Tab-separated table of C-alpha atoms and ligand atoms in Angstrom:
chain	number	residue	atom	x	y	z
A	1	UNK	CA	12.098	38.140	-1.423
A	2	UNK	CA	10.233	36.785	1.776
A	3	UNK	CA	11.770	35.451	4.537
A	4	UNK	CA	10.771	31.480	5.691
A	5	UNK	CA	11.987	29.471	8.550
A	6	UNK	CA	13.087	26.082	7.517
A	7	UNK	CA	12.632	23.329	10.019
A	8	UNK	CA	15.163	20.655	8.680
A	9	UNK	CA	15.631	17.005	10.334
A	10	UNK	CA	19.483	16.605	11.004
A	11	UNK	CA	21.001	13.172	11.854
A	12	UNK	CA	24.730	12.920	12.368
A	13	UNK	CA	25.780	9.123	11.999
A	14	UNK	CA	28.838	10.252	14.034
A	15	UNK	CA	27.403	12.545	16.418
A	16	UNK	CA	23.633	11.604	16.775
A	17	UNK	CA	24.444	7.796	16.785
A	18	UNK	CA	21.814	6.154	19.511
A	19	UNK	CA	19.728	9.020	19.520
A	20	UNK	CA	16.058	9.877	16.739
A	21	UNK	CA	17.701	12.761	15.419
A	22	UNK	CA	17.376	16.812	15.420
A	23	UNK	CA	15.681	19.901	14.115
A	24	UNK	CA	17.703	22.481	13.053
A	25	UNK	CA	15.949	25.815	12.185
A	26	UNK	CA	17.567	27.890	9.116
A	27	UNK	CA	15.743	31.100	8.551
A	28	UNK	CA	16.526	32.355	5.102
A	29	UNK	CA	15.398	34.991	2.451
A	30	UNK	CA	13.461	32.984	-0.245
A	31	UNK	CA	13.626	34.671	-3.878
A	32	UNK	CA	10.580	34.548	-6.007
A	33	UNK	CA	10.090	31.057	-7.588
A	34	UNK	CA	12.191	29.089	-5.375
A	35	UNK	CA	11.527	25.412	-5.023
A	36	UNK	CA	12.093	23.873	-1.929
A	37	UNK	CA	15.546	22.237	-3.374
A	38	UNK	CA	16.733	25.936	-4.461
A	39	UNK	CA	16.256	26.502	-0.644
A	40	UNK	CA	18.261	23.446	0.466
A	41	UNK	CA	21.200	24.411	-2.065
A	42	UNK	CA	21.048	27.783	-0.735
A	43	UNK	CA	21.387	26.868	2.904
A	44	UNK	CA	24.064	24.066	2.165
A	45	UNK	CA	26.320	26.872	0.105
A	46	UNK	CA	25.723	29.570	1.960
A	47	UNK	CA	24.902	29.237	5.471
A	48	UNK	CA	25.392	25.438	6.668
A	49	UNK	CA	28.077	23.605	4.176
A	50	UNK	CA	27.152	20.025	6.428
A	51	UNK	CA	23.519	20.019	5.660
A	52	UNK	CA	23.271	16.851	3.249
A	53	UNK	CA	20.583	15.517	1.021
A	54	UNK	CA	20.119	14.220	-2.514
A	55	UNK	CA	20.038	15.832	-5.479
A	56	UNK	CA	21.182	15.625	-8.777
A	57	UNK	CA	18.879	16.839	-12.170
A	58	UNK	CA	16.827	19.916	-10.249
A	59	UNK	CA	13.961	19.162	-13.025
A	60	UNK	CA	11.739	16.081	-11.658
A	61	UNK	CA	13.238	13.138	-13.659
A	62	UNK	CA	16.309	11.752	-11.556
A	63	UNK	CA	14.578	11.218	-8.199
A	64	UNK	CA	16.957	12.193	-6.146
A	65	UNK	CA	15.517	14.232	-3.750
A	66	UNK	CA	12.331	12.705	-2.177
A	67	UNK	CA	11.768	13.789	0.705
A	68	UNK	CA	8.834	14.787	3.243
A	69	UNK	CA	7.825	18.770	2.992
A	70	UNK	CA	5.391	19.801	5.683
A	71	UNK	CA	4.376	16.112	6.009
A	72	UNK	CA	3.642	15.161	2.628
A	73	UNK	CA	5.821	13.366	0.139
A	74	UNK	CA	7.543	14.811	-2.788
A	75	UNK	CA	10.612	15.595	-4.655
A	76	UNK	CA	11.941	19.208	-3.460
A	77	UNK	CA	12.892	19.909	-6.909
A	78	UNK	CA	9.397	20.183	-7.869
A	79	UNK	CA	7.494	21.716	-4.857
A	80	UNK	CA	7.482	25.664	-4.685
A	81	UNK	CA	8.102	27.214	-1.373
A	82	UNK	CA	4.980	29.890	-2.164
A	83	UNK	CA	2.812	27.053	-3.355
A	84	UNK	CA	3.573	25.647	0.607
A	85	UNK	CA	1.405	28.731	2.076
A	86	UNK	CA	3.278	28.447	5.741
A	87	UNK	CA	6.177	30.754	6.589
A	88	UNK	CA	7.688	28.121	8.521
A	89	UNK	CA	8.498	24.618	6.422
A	90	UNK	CA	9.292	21.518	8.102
A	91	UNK	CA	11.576	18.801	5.711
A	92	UNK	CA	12.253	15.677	6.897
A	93	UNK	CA	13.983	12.490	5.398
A	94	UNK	CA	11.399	9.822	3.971
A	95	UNK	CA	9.879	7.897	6.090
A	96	UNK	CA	9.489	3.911	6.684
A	97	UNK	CA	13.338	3.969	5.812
A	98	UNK	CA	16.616	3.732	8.085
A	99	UNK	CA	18.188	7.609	7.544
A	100	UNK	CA	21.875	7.807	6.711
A	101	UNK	CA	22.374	11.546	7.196
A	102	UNK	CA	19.929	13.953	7.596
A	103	UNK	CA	17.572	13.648	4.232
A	104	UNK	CA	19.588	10.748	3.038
A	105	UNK	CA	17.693	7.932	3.228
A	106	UNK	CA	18.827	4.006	2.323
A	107	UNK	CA	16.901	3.151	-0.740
A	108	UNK	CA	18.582	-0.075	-0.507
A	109	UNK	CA	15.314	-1.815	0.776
A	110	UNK	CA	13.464	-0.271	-1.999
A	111	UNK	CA	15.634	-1.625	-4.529
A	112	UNK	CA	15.388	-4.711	-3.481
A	113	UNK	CA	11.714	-5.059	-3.504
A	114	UNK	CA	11.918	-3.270	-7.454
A	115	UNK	CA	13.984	-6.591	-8.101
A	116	UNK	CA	11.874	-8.913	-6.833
A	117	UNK	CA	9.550	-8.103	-9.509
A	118	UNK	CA	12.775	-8.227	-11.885
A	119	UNK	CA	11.672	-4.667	-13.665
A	120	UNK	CA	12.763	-5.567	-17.386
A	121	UNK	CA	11.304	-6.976	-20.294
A	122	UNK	CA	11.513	-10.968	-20.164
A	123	UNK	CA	11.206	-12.802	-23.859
A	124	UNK	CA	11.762	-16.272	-24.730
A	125	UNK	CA	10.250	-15.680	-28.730
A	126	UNK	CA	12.573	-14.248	-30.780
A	127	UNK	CA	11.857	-10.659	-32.482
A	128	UNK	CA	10.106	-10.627	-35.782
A	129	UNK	CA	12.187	-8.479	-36.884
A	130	UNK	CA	16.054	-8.291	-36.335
A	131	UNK	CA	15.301	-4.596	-35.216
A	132	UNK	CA	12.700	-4.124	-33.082
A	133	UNK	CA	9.664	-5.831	-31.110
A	134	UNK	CA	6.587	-3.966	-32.168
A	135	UNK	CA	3.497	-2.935	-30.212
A	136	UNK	CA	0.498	-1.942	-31.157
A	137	UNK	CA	-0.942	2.339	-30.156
A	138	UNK	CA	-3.740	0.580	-27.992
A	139	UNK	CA	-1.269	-2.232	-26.255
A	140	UNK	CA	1.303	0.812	-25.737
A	141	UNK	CA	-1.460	2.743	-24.059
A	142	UNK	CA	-1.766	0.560	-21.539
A	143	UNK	CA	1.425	1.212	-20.174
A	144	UNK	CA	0.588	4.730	-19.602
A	145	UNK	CA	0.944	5.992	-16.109
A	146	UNK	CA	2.722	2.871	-14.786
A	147	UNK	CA	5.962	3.894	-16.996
A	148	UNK	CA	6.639	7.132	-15.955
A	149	UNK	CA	7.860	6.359	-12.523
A	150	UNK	CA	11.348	8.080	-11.426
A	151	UNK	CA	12.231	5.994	-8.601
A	152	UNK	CA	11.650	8.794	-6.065
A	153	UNK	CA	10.042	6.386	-3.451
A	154	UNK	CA	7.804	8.929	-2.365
A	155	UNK	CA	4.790	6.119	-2.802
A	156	UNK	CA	6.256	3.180	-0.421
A	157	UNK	CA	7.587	5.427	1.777
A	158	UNK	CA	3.983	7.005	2.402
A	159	UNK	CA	2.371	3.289	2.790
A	160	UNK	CA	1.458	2.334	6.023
A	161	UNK	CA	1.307	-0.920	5.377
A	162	UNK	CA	4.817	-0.413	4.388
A	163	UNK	CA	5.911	1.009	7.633
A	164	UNK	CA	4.290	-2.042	9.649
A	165	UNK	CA	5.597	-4.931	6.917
A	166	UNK	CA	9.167	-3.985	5.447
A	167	UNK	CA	8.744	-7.099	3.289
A	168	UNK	CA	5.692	-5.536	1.471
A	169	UNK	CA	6.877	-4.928	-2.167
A	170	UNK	CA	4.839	-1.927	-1.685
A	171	UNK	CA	3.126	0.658	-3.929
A	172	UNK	CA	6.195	1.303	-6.612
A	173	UNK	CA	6.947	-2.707	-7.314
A	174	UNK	CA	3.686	-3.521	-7.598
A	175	UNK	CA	2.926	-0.689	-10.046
A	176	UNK	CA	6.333	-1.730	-11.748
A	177	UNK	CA	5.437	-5.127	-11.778
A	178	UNK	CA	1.886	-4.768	-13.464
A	179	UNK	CA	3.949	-2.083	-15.872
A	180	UNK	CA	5.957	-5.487	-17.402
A	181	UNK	CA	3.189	-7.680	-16.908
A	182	UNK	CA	0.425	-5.432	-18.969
A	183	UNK	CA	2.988	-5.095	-21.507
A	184	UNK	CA	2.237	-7.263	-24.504
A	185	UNK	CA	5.533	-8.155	-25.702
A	186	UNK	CA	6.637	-9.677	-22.023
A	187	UNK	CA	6.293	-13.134	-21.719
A	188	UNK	CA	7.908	-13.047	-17.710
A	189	UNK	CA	4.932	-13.639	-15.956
A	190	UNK	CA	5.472	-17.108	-14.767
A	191	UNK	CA	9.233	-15.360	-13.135
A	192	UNK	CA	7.300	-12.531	-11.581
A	193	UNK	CA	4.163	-14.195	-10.032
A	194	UNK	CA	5.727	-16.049	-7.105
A	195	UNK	CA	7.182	-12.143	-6.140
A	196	UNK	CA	3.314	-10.367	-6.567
A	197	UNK	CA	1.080	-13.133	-5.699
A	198	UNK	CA	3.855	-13.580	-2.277
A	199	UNK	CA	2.042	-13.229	1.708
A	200	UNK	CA	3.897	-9.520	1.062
A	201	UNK	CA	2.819	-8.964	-2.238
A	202	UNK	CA	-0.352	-7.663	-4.012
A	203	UNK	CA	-2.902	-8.664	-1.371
A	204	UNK	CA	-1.349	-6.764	1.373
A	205	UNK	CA	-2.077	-3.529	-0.074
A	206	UNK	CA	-5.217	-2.420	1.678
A	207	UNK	CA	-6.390	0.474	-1.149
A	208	UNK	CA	-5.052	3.793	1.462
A	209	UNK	CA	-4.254	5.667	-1.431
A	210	UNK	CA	-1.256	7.475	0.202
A	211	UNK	CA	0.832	6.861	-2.839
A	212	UNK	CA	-1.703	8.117	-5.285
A	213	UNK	CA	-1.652	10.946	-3.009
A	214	UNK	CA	2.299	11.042	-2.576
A	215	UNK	CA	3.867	10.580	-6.271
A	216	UNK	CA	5.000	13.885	-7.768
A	217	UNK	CA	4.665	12.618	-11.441
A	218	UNK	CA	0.868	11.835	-10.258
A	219	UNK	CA	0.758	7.979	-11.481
A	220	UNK	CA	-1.592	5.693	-9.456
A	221	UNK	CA	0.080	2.374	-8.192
A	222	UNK	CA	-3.241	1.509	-6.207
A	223	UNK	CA	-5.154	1.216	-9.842
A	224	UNK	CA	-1.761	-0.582	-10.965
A	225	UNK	CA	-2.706	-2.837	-7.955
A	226	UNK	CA	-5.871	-3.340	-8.581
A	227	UNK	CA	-5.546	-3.966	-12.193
A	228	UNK	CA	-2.641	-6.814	-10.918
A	229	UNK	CA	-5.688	-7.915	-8.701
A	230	UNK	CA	-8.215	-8.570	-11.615
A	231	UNK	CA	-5.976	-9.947	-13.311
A	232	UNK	CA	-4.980	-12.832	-10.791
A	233	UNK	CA	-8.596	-13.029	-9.883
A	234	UNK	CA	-9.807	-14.115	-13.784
A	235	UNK	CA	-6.354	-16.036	-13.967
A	236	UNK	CA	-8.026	-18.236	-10.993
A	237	UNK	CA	-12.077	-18.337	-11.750
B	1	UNK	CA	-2.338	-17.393	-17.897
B	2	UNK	CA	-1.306	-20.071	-15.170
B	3	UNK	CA	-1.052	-19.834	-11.493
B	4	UNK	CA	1.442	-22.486	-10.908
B	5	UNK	CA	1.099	-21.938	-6.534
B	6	UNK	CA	-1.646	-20.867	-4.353
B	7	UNK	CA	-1.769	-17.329	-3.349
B	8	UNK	CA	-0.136	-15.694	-0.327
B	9	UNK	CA	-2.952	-14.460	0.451
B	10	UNK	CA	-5.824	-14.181	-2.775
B	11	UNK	CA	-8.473	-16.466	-0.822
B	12	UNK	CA	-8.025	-14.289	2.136
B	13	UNK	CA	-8.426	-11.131	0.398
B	14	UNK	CA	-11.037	-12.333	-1.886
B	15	UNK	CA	-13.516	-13.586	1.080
B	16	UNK	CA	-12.946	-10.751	2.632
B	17	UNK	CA	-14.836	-9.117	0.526
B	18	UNK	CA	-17.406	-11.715	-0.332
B	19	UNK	CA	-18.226	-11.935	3.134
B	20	UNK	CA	-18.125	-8.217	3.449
B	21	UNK	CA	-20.738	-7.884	0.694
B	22	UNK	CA	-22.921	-10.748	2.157
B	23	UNK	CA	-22.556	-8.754	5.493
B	24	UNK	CA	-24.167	-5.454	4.117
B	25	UNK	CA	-27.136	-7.678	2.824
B	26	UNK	CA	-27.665	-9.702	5.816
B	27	UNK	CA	-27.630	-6.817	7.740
B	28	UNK	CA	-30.308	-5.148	6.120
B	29	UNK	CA	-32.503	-8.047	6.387
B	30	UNK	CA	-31.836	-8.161	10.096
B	31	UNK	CA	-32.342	-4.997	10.549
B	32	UNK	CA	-35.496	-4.813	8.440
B	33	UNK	CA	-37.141	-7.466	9.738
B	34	UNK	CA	-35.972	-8.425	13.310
B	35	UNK	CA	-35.487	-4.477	14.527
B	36	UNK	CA	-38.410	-3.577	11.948
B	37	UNK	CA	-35.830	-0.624	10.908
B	38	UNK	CA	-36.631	2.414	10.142
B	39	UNK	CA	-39.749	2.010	12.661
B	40	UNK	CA	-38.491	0.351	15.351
B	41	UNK	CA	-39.465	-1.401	18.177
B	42	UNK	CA	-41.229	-4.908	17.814
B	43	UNK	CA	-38.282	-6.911	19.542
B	44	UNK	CA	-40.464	-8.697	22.222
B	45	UNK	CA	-40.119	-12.942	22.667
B	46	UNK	CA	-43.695	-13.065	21.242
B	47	UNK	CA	-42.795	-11.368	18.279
B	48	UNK	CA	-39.153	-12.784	17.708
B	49	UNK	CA	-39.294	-16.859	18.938
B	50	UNK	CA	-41.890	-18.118	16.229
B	51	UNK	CA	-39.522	-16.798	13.981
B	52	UNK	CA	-36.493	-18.126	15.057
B	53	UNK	CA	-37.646	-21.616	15.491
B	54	UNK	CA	-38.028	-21.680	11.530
B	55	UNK	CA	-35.690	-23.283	9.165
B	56	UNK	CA	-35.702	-20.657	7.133
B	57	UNK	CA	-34.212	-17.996	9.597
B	58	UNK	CA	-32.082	-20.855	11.141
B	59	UNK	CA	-30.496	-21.094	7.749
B	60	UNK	CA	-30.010	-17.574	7.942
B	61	UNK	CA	-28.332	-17.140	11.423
B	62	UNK	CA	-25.973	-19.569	10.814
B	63	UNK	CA	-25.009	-17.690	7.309
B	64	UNK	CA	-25.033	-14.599	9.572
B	65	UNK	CA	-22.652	-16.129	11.827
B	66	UNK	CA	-20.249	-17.861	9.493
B	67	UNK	CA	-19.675	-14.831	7.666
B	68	UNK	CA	-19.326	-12.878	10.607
B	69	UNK	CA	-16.935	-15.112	12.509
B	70	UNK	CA	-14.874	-15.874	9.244
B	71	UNK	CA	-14.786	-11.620	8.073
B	72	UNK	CA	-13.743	-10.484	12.012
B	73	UNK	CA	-10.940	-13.045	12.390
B	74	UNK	CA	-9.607	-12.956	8.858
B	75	UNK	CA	-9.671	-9.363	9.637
B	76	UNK	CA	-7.504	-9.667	13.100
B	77	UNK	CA	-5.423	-11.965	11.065
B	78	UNK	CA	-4.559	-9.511	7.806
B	79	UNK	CA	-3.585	-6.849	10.842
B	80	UNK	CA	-1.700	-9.933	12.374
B	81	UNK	CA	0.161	-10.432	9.111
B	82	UNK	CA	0.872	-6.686	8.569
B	83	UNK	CA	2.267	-6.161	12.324
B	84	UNK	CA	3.481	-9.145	13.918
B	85	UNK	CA	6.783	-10.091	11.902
B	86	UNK	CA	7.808	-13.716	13.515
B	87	UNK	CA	6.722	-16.357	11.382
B	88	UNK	CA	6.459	-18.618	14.665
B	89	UNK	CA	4.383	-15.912	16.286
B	90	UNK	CA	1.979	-15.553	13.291
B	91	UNK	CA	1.502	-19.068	13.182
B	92	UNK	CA	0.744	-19.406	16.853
B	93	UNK	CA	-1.822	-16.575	16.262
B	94	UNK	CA	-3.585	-18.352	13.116
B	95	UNK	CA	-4.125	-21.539	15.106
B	96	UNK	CA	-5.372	-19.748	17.969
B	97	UNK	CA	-8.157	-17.498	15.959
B	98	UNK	CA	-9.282	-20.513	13.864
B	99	UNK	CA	-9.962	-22.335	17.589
B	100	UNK	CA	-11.697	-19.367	18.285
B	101	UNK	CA	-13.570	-19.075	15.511
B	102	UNK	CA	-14.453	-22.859	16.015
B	103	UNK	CA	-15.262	-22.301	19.439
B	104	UNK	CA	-17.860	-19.249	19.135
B	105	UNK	CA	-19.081	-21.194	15.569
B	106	UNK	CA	-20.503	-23.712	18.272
B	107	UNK	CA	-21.774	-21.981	20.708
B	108	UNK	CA	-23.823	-19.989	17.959
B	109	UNK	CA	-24.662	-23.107	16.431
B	110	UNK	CA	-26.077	-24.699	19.753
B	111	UNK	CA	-27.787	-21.403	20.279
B	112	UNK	CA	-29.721	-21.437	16.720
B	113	UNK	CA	-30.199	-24.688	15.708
B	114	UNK	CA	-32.303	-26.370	18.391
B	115	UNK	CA	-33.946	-23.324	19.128
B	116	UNK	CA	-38.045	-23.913	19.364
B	117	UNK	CA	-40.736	-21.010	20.146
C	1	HEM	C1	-21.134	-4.140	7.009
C	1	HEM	C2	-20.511	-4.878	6.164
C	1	HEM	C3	-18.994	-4.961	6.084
C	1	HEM	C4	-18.270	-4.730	4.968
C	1	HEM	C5	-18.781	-4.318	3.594
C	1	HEM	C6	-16.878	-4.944	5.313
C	1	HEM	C7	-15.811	-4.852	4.412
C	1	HEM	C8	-14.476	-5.024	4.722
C	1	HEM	C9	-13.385	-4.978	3.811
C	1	HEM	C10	-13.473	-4.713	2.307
C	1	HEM	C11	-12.247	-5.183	4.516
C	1	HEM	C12	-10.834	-5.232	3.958
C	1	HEM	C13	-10.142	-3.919	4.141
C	1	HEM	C14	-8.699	-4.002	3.776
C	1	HEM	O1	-8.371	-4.056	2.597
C	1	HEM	O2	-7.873	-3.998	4.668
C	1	HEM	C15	-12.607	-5.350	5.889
C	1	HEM	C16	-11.727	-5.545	6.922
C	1	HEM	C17	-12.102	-5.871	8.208
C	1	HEM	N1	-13.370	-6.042	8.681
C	1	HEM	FE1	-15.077	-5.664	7.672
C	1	HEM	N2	-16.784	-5.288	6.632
C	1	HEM	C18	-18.062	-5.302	7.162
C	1	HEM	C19	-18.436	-5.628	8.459
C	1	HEM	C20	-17.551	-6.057	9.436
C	1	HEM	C21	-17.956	-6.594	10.728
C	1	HEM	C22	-19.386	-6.802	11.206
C	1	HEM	C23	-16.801	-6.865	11.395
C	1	HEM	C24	-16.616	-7.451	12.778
C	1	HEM	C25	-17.016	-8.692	13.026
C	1	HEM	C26	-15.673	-6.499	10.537
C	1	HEM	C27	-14.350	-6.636	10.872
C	1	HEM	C28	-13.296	-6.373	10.023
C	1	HEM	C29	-11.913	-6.427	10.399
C	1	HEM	C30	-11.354	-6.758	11.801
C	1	HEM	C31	-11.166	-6.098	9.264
C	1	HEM	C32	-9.643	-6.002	9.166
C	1	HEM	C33	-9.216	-4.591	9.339
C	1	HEM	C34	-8.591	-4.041	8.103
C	1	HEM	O3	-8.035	-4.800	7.307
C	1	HEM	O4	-8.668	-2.831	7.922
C	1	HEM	N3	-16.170	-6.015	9.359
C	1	HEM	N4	-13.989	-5.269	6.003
C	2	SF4	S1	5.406	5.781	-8.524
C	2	SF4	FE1	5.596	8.038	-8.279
C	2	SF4	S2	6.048	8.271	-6.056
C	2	SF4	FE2	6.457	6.132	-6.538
C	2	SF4	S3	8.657	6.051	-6.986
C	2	SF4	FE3	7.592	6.327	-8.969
C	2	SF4	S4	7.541	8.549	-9.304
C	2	SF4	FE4	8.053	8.237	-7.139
């Protein structure tokens, strides 16, 4: 057991309305391997029931609860409070978006830009077989570290070209984008090209590397982007 | 694969970085031979105007200059196109760096071309 003080954003849609929000301080007893979320959870049930924040698996796969810990982007579930080193822990809501309440964030902007790319597989031949499409080891490996993505938006919300252009598709529908497009059963390039090769799409990205930097299941969307980039560059020479 | 529009932005980004490169090279030149880098010194009229007045580094200037002009503004205008969010705005903004950009590409030109020792 150590004891931390958590510095935790609160916004109050009915109370704060008008005003940037406030800190609330929460100083709590931390048992040994306690992630940042077990802290939340433990605050919310114990000591303030109106705290609110995302949450749902508690094992890194849903993406619930992204969120900024001491500044950086991740998903609480996954960061250790030891691993932190500081007694005192600031956790805000993600930024670049509007907040709701407290650490809930609307995600509806980042949706939207995750449809502009239309995420799915687009075919117009049929199957060769009435079961399955089938993809070669070497053409599946290509889709390795662009598929793993949870939706935590822990990448666009660290972009600063994101924060000064909300129509950037940003960091996770570009990455999502060149995840369908290097895939070598889709044939929706000509329905996704308008949406990457847009004034906000792939050449707005100006290589920071905050979302290499931010995503907790450590996949690069800057490659992704760059590898979108090459592409579009042969497509044209 | 087909690129049935132009880009929102590929020729942009992609002399931005052309230029960028030519940049680093022209500047070395420059600096090797007109500052006489790493030694220095050397930047008198005697030593520079014979120099100037040839074709050669006329040709050169002017390549300076049009990839300098072009990489600055294109710069100011990918910051324009991050931060300023009215299309009207933007617009206003393009026109006025390209008359810029027109405006100092003369007065360089005027400055190097007739130019004699
Ligand atoms: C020495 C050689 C140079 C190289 C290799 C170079 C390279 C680059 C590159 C790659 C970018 C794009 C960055 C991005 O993705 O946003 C850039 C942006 C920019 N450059 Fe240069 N540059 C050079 C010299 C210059 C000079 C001499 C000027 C001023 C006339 C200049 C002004 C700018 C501006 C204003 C931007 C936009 C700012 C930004 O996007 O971050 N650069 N440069
Ligand atoms: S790419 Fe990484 S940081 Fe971005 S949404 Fe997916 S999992 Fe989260």
């Amino acid at each position: 057991m150590a004891e931390y003080i958590f510095r935790i954003f609160r916004y109050d849609p009915e109370k704060d309305e008008g005003t940037k929000g406030r800190v609330q301080e929460y100083k709590i007893e931390v048992e040994k391997g306690w992630t940042v979320l077990d802290a939340l959870n433990y605050i919310k049930w114990h000591v303030d029931g109106s705290l609110s924040y995302r949450r749902a698996c508690r094992h890194g796969i849903c993406g619930s609860c992204g969120m900024t810990i001491n500044g950086k982007n991740t998903i609480a579930c996954e960061q250790q409070v030891a691993d932190l080193g500081t007694q005192v822990i600031t956790v805000e809501p993600l930024r670049g978006f509007r907040v709701i309440k407290d650490l809930i964030v609307d995600m509806e902007p980042f949706y939207d830009k995750l449809y502009a790319i239309k995420p799915y597989l687009i075919t117009y031949t049929p199957p060769p077989t009435d079961k399955e499409r089938l993809q070669s080891p070497e053409d599946r490996k290509l889709l390795d570290g662009k598929y793993e993505c949870i939706l935590c938006a822990c990448c666009t919300s660290s972009c600063p070209t994101y924060w000064a252009d909300k129509e950037f598709l940003g960091p996770n529908a570009l990455m999502k984008a060149a995840r369908f497009v290097l895939d070598s059963r889709d044939e929706g390039w000509e329905e996704r090209v308008n949406a990457i090769d847009d004034k906000h799409g792939v050449w707005r990205c100006h290589t920071i590397f905050n979302c290499v930097e931010a995503c907790p299941k450590e996949l690069n969307a800057t490659r992704a982007i760059v590898e979108l980039r090459r592409l579009m560059l042969k497509g044209r020479l | 694969m087909k690129f049935p529009r132009t880009s929102g932005g590929f020729y942009a980004w992609l002399f931005q970085r052309l230029t960028g490169i030519l940049l680093v090279i022209l500047l070395i030149i420059h600096f090797a031979i007109t500052h006489n880098f790493p030694k220095g010194g050397g930047v008198t009229y005697a030593a520079v105007a014979p120099r100037l007045a040839t074709a050669t580094w006329k040709v050169f200037d002017l390549t300076f200059l049009v990839c300098a002009l072009f990489h600055g503004l294109n710069g100011v205008w990918m910051v324009v196109q991050d931060y300023v969010h009215s299309e009207t705005a933007q617009t206003w903004i393009f026109y006025a760096l390209c008359t810029l950009g027109l405006i100092l590409l003369v007065l360089g030109a005027i400055t190097v071309i007739p130019f004699k020792a």
